[in-house]
Coordinates of C-alpha atoms in Angstrom, one line a residue:
X1 CA 10.9 4.9 11.7
X2 CA 11.8 1.9 14.0
X3 CA 9.1 2.3 16.6
X4 CA 8.5 -0.4 19.2
X5 CA 5.6 -2.7 18.3
X6 CA 2.3 -1.7 19.9
X7 CA 0.8 -5.2 20.0
X8 CA 2.6 -8.4 21.1
X9 CA 0.9 -10.5 18.5
X10 CA 1.1 -9.5 14.8
X11 CA -2.0 -8.0 13.3
X12 CA -1.3 -9.6 9.9
X13 CA 0.7 -12.8 9.2
X14 CA 1.4 -13.9 5.7
X15 CA 2.8 -17.4 5.7
X16 CA 4.4 -19.2 2.7
X17 CA 2.1 -17.3 0.4
X18 CA 1.9 -18.4 -3.3
X19 CA -0.3 -16.6 -5.8
X20 CA -0.8 -18.3 -9.2
X21 CA -3.0 -17.0 -12.0
X22 CA -4.7 -19.1 -14.7
X23 CA -4.0 -17.7 -18.1
X24 CA -6.2 -20.0 -20.2
X25 CA -5.0 -22.5 -22.8
X26 CA -2.2 -21.8 -25.3
X27 CA -1.8 -23.0 -28.9
X28 CA -1.0 -26.5 -27.7
X29 CA -4.2 -26.7 -25.8
X30 CA -2.5 -27.0 -22.4
X31 CA -3.6 -24.8 -19.5
X32 CA -1.2 -22.0 -18.7
X33 CA -0.5 -20.5 -15.3
X34 CA 1.6 -17.6 -14.1
X35 CA 3.1 -17.8 -10.6
X36 CA 3.3 -14.2 -9.4
X37 CA 4.3 -14.9 -5.8
X38 CA 6.3 -17.8 -4.5
X39 CA 6.5 -18.8 -0.8
X40 CA 6.5 -15.3 0.7
X41 CA 6.1 -14.7 4.4
X42 CA 6.0 -11.6 6.7
X43 CA 4.2 -10.1 9.6
X44 CA 2.8 -6.6 10.4
X45 CA 2.2 -5.5 14.0
X46 CA -0.4 -3.0 15.2
X47 CA 0.6 0.6 14.4
X48 CA 3.5 -0.6 12.2
X49 CA 4.4 -0.3 8.5
X50 CA 5.9 -3.0 6.3
X51 CA 7.2 -1.7 3.0
X52 CA 7.2 -4.1 0.0
X53 CA 9.6 -2.9 -2.8
X54 CA 10.5 -4.3 -6.2
X55 CA 10.3 -3.6 -9.9
X56 CA 7.2 -4.0 -12.0
X57 CA 6.2 -7.7 -12.1
X58 CA 7.9 -8.6 -8.9
X59 CA 4.6 -9.7 -7.3
X60 CA 4.2 -6.9 -4.7
X61 CA 0.8 -5.8 -5.9
X62 CA -0.4 -9.4 -6.1
X63 CA 0.5 -9.8 -2.4
X64 CA -1.6 -6.7 -1.6
X65 CA -4.5 -8.0 -3.6
X66 CA -4.2 -11.4 -1.9
X67 CA -4.4 -9.7 1.5
X68 CA -7.5 -7.9 0.3
X69 CA -9.0 -11.2 -1.0
X70 CA -8.9 -9.9 -4.6
X71 CA -6.3 -12.4 -5.8
X72 CA -6.2 -16.2 -5.5
X73 CA -4.2 -17.8 -2.6
X74 CA -2.8 -20.9 -4.2
X75 CA -0.6 -21.9 -1.3
X76 CA 0.2 -20.8 2.2
X77 CA -2.2 -18.7 4.3
X78 CA -3.1 -15.1 5.4
X79 CA -4.0 -14.6 9.0
X80 CA -5.6 -11.3 10.1
X81 CA -6.1 -10.7 13.8
X82 CA -5.6 -14.4 14.5
X83 CA -8.1 -15.7 11.9
X84 CA -7.2 -17.5 8.8
X85 CA -8.9 -15.5 6.0
X86 CA -9.5 -18.7 4.0
X87 CA -12.1 -19.6 6.6
X88 CA -14.3 -16.8 5.3
X89 CA -15.1 -18.9 2.2
X90 CA -16.4 -17.1 -0.9
X91 CA -18.1 -14.3 1.1
X92 CA -15.9 -11.9 2.9
X93 CA -17.5 -10.6 6.1
X94 CA -18.3 -6.9 6.4
X95 CA -16.1 -6.7 9.5
X96 CA -13.1 -7.6 7.4
X97 CA -13.9 -4.9 4.8
X98 CA -14.2 -2.5 7.7
X99 CA -10.8 -3.5 9.2
X100 CA -8.8 -3.8 6.0
X101 CA -9.0 -0.9 3.5
X102 CA -7.0 0.1 0.4
X103 CA -5.5 3.2 -1.2
X104 CA -4.8 2.6 -4.9
X105 CA -2.2 4.2 -7.2
X106 CA -4.6 6.2 -9.3
X107 CA -7.3 8.0 -7.4
X108 CA -8.9 9.2 -10.6
X109 CA -9.8 5.6 -11.5
X110 CA -10.8 4.6 -8.0
X111 CA -13.1 7.5 -7.2
X112 CA -16.5 7.7 -8.8
X113 CA -16.4 10.7 -11.2
X114 CA -20.2 11.2 -10.8
X115 CA -20.1 11.5 -7.0
X116 CA -19.1 14.5 -5.0
X117 CA -16.3 14.1 -2.4
X118 CA -18.9 14.2 0.4
X119 CA -20.9 11.4 -1.1
X120 CA -17.8 9.2 -1.6
X121 CA -16.7 9.6 2.0
X122 CA -20.2 9.3 3.4
X123 CA -20.8 6.0 1.6
X124 CA -17.6 4.6 3.2
X125 CA -18.9 5.7 6.7
X126 CA -22.5 4.6 6.4
X127 CA -21.7 1.2 5.0
X128 CA -20.3 0.2 8.4
X129 CA -22.1 2.5 10.9
X130 CA -25.7 3.8 11.3
X131 CA -25.5 7.6 11.6
X132 CA -28.0 10.4 11.4
X133 CA -27.6 13.0 8.7
X134 CA -26.0 15.4 11.1
X135 CA -23.5 12.8 12.4
X136 CA -22.7 11.8 8.8
X137 CA -21.9 15.3 7.8
X138 CA -19.7 15.7 10.9
X139 CA -17.8 12.6 9.9
X140 CA -17.3 13.8 6.3
X141 CA -16.0 17.2 7.5
X142 CA -13.8 15.5 10.1
X143 CA -12.3 13.1 7.5
X144 CA -11.5 16.0 5.1
X145 CA -9.9 18.0 7.9
X146 CA -7.8 15.0 9.0
X147 CA -6.2 14.7 5.5
X148 CA -5.6 18.4 5.2
X149 CA -8.6 19.4 3.0
X150 CA -11.2 22.1 3.6
X151 CA -14.9 21.9 4.0
X152 CA -15.5 23.5 0.6
X153 CA -13.9 20.4 -1.0
X154 CA -16.9 18.3 0.0
X155 CA -19.0 19.6 -2.9
X156 CA -16.3 19.2 -5.5
X157 CA -16.0 16.3 -8.0
X158 CA -12.8 14.3 -8.5
X159 CA -11.9 16.1 -11.8
X160 CA -12.0 19.4 -10.0
X161 CA -9.2 18.5 -7.7
X162 CA -5.4 18.1 -8.2
X163 CA -3.8 14.7 -8.2
X164 CA -2.5 15.2 -4.6
X165 CA -6.0 16.3 -3.4
X166 CA -7.6 13.3 -5.0
X167 CA -5.2 11.0 -3.2
X168 CA -6.0 12.7 0.0
X169 CA -9.7 12.0 -0.6
X170 CA -8.8 8.4 -1.3
X171 CA -7.0 8.3 2.1
X172 CA -9.9 9.9 3.8
X173 CA -12.3 7.3 2.3
X174 CA -10.0 4.5 3.5
X175 CA -9.9 5.9 7.0
X176 CA -13.6 6.6 7.2
X177 CA -14.6 3.0 8.4
X178 CA -11.8 3.3 11.1
X179 CA -9.7 0.4 9.7
X180 CA -6.9 -1.4 11.5
X181 CA -4.8 -2.0 8.3
X182 CA -4.5 -0.1 5.0
X183 CA -3.0 -1.6 1.9
X184 CA -1.2 1.3 0.1
X185 CA -0.6 0.1 -3.4
X186 CA 1.8 2.5 -5.1
X187 CA -0.1 5.4 -3.5
X188 CA 2.4 8.1 -4.5
X189 CA 4.0 6.9 -7.8
X190 CA 1.5 8.9 -9.9
X191 CA 2.3 12.2 -8.1
X192 CA 5.1 14.7 -8.5
X193 CA 8.1 14.6 -6.1
X194 CA 6.9 17.4 -3.8
X195 CA 3.4 16.0 -3.5
X196 CA 4.8 12.5 -2.9
X197 CA 6.6 13.8 0.2
X198 CA 3.5 15.6 1.5
X199 CA 1.3 12.4 1.1
X200 CA 3.9 10.2 2.7
X201 CA 4.3 12.6 5.7
X202 CA 0.5 12.7 6.0
X203 CA 0.3 8.9 6.2
X204 CA 2.9 8.9 8.9
X205 CA 1.1 11.5 10.9
X206 CA -2.2 9.6 10.6
X207 CA -0.5 6.5 11.8
X208 CA 0.9 8.3 14.9
X209 CA -2.6 9.7 15.6
X210 CA -4.7 6.7 14.9
X211 CA -2.5 3.7 15.3
X212 CA -3.4 2.2 11.9
X213 CA -1.0 -0.3 10.3
X214 CA 0.2 -0.1 6.6
X215 CA 1.3 -2.5 4.0
X216 CA 3.0 0.0 1.8
X217 CA 3.8 -1.2 -1.7
X218 CA 6.1 0.8 -4.0
X219 CA 9.0 0.6 -6.4
X220 CA 11.1 3.4 -4.8
X221 CA 13.3 2.1 -2.0
X222 CA 14.0 5.7 -0.8
X223 CA 10.3 6.3 -0.2
X224 CA 9.7 2.9 1.3
X225 CA 12.6 3.4 3.7
X226 CA 11.2 6.8 4.9
X227 CA 7.8 5.4 5.9
X228 CA 8.5 1.8 6.9
X229 CA 9.5 0.0 10.1
X230 CA 10.4 -3.1 8.1
X231 CA 11.2 -3.6 4.4
X232 CA 10.8 -6.7 2.2
X233 CA 12.4 -6.8 -1.2
X234 CA 10.7 -8.8 -3.9
X235 CA 12.3 -10.2 -7.1
X236 CA 10.5 -12.5 -9.5
X237 CA 7.9 -13.2 -6.9
X238 CA 10.3 -14.2 -4.1
X239 CA 11.2 -12.3 -1.0
X240 CA 15.0 -12.0 -1.4
X241 CA 15.7 -9.8 1.6
X242 CA 13.8 -8.4 4.6
X243 CA 14.6 -6.7 7.9
X244 CA 14.5 -3.4 9.7
X245 CA 14.2 -0.5 7.3
X246 CA 17.5 1.2 8.1
X247 CA 19.4 -2.1 8.0
X248 CA 18.0 -3.0 4.6
X249 CA 18.6 0.5 3.3
X250 CA 22.1 1.1 4.7
X251 CA 23.5 -2.4 4.6
X252 CA 21.7 -4.5 1.9
X253 CA 22.9 -8.0 1.6
X254 CA 21.2 -9.3 -1.6
X255 CA 22.7 -8.2 -4.9
X256 CA 19.2 -7.3 -6.2
X257 CA 18.6 -5.0 -3.2
X258 CA 21.9 -3.3 -3.9
X259 CA 20.9 -2.8 -7.6
X260 CA 17.5 -1.3 -6.5
X261 CA 19.3 1.1 -4.2
X262 CA 21.8 2.1 -6.8
X263 CA 19.0 2.9 -9.2
X264 CA 17.2 5.3 -6.8
X265 CA 17.7 9.0 -7.6
X266 CA 18.8 11.2 -4.8
X267 CA 19.2 15.0 -4.6
X268 CA 22.8 14.9 -3.4
X269 CA 25.0 14.9 -6.6
X270 CA 28.0 13.2 -4.9
X271 CA 25.8 10.4 -3.6
X272 CA 24.0 10.1 -6.9
X273 CA 27.4 9.8 -8.8
X274 CA 28.4 7.0 -6.5
X275 CA 25.1 5.2 -7.1
X276 CA 25.4 5.6 -10.8
X277 CA 28.9 4.1 -10.6
X278 CA 27.5 1.1 -8.6
X279 CA 24.6 0.7 -11.1
X280 CA 27.0 0.5 -14.0
X281 CA 29.2 -1.9 -12.2
X282 CA 26.2 -4.2 -11.5
X283 CA 24.9 -3.9 -15.1
X284 CA 26.9 -6.9 -16.2
X285 CA 25.3 -9.1 -13.6
X286 CA 21.9 -8.7 -15.3
X287 CA 20.2 -7.7 -12.0
X288 CA 20.3 -3.9 -12.3
X289 CA 16.7 -2.8 -12.9
X290 CA 15.8 -0.4 -15.6
X291 CA 14.2 3.0 -15.3
X292 CA 10.6 1.6 -15.2
X293 CA 10.6 0.1 -11.7

């Protein structure tokens, strides 16, 4: 997309981030730890998108959870709008929850199956703003319209919607508090190809309309390149390559990035044959990812 930054200062700065999980004690009685993220740094400007891409276990979701204050920050720091989030202490302020929202991979598990769509969106609105019943209803209908759903969807339950419609509801819920940053954690990986494209295009349209920033986490470099201004490539918890989206996509410098790109399926049979050949050539290096990215 390569748009000029809208804000001079970054909205989000991740500096030398390390995330380490405690796994308990093993058979020897020693405490075990898993370092999921190692010394990672990046910034996201206002109205911009950073795409984090890597195979399963690369640490990308742990970074998203750390930004959301759902994973431990063992080292480094996360600065949102000029404030170190570590200063919040144990209790995250409501203003941060308003400004930083999330869209998860599986909306069926993140939406309350016992609540109508209207109730789900209304709760996200009224948690942060005092509204009359009429104002709340207008907000719900406006949110549904913004993501391409109709007013009659308001009385439906999640199981009555398709996967793509449920993800649109999840996006509407994330937008309801009027956030400045949304962490999109594999938001299209559970959808079919045509619906993936629709949802990605919707996110891009909403960004142009609202100026919201995205941390977009995915395993598919083709999708990440389409939506992102900048791309960061993660491998074993480390950021092995980063830069403008087109540069990383067209001229990757790290062998792992090249392997990721070669493993991406494309519709053009000539390009796909070339990628398959490159993937086979890199298989001997031990870096070519498998099919379950």
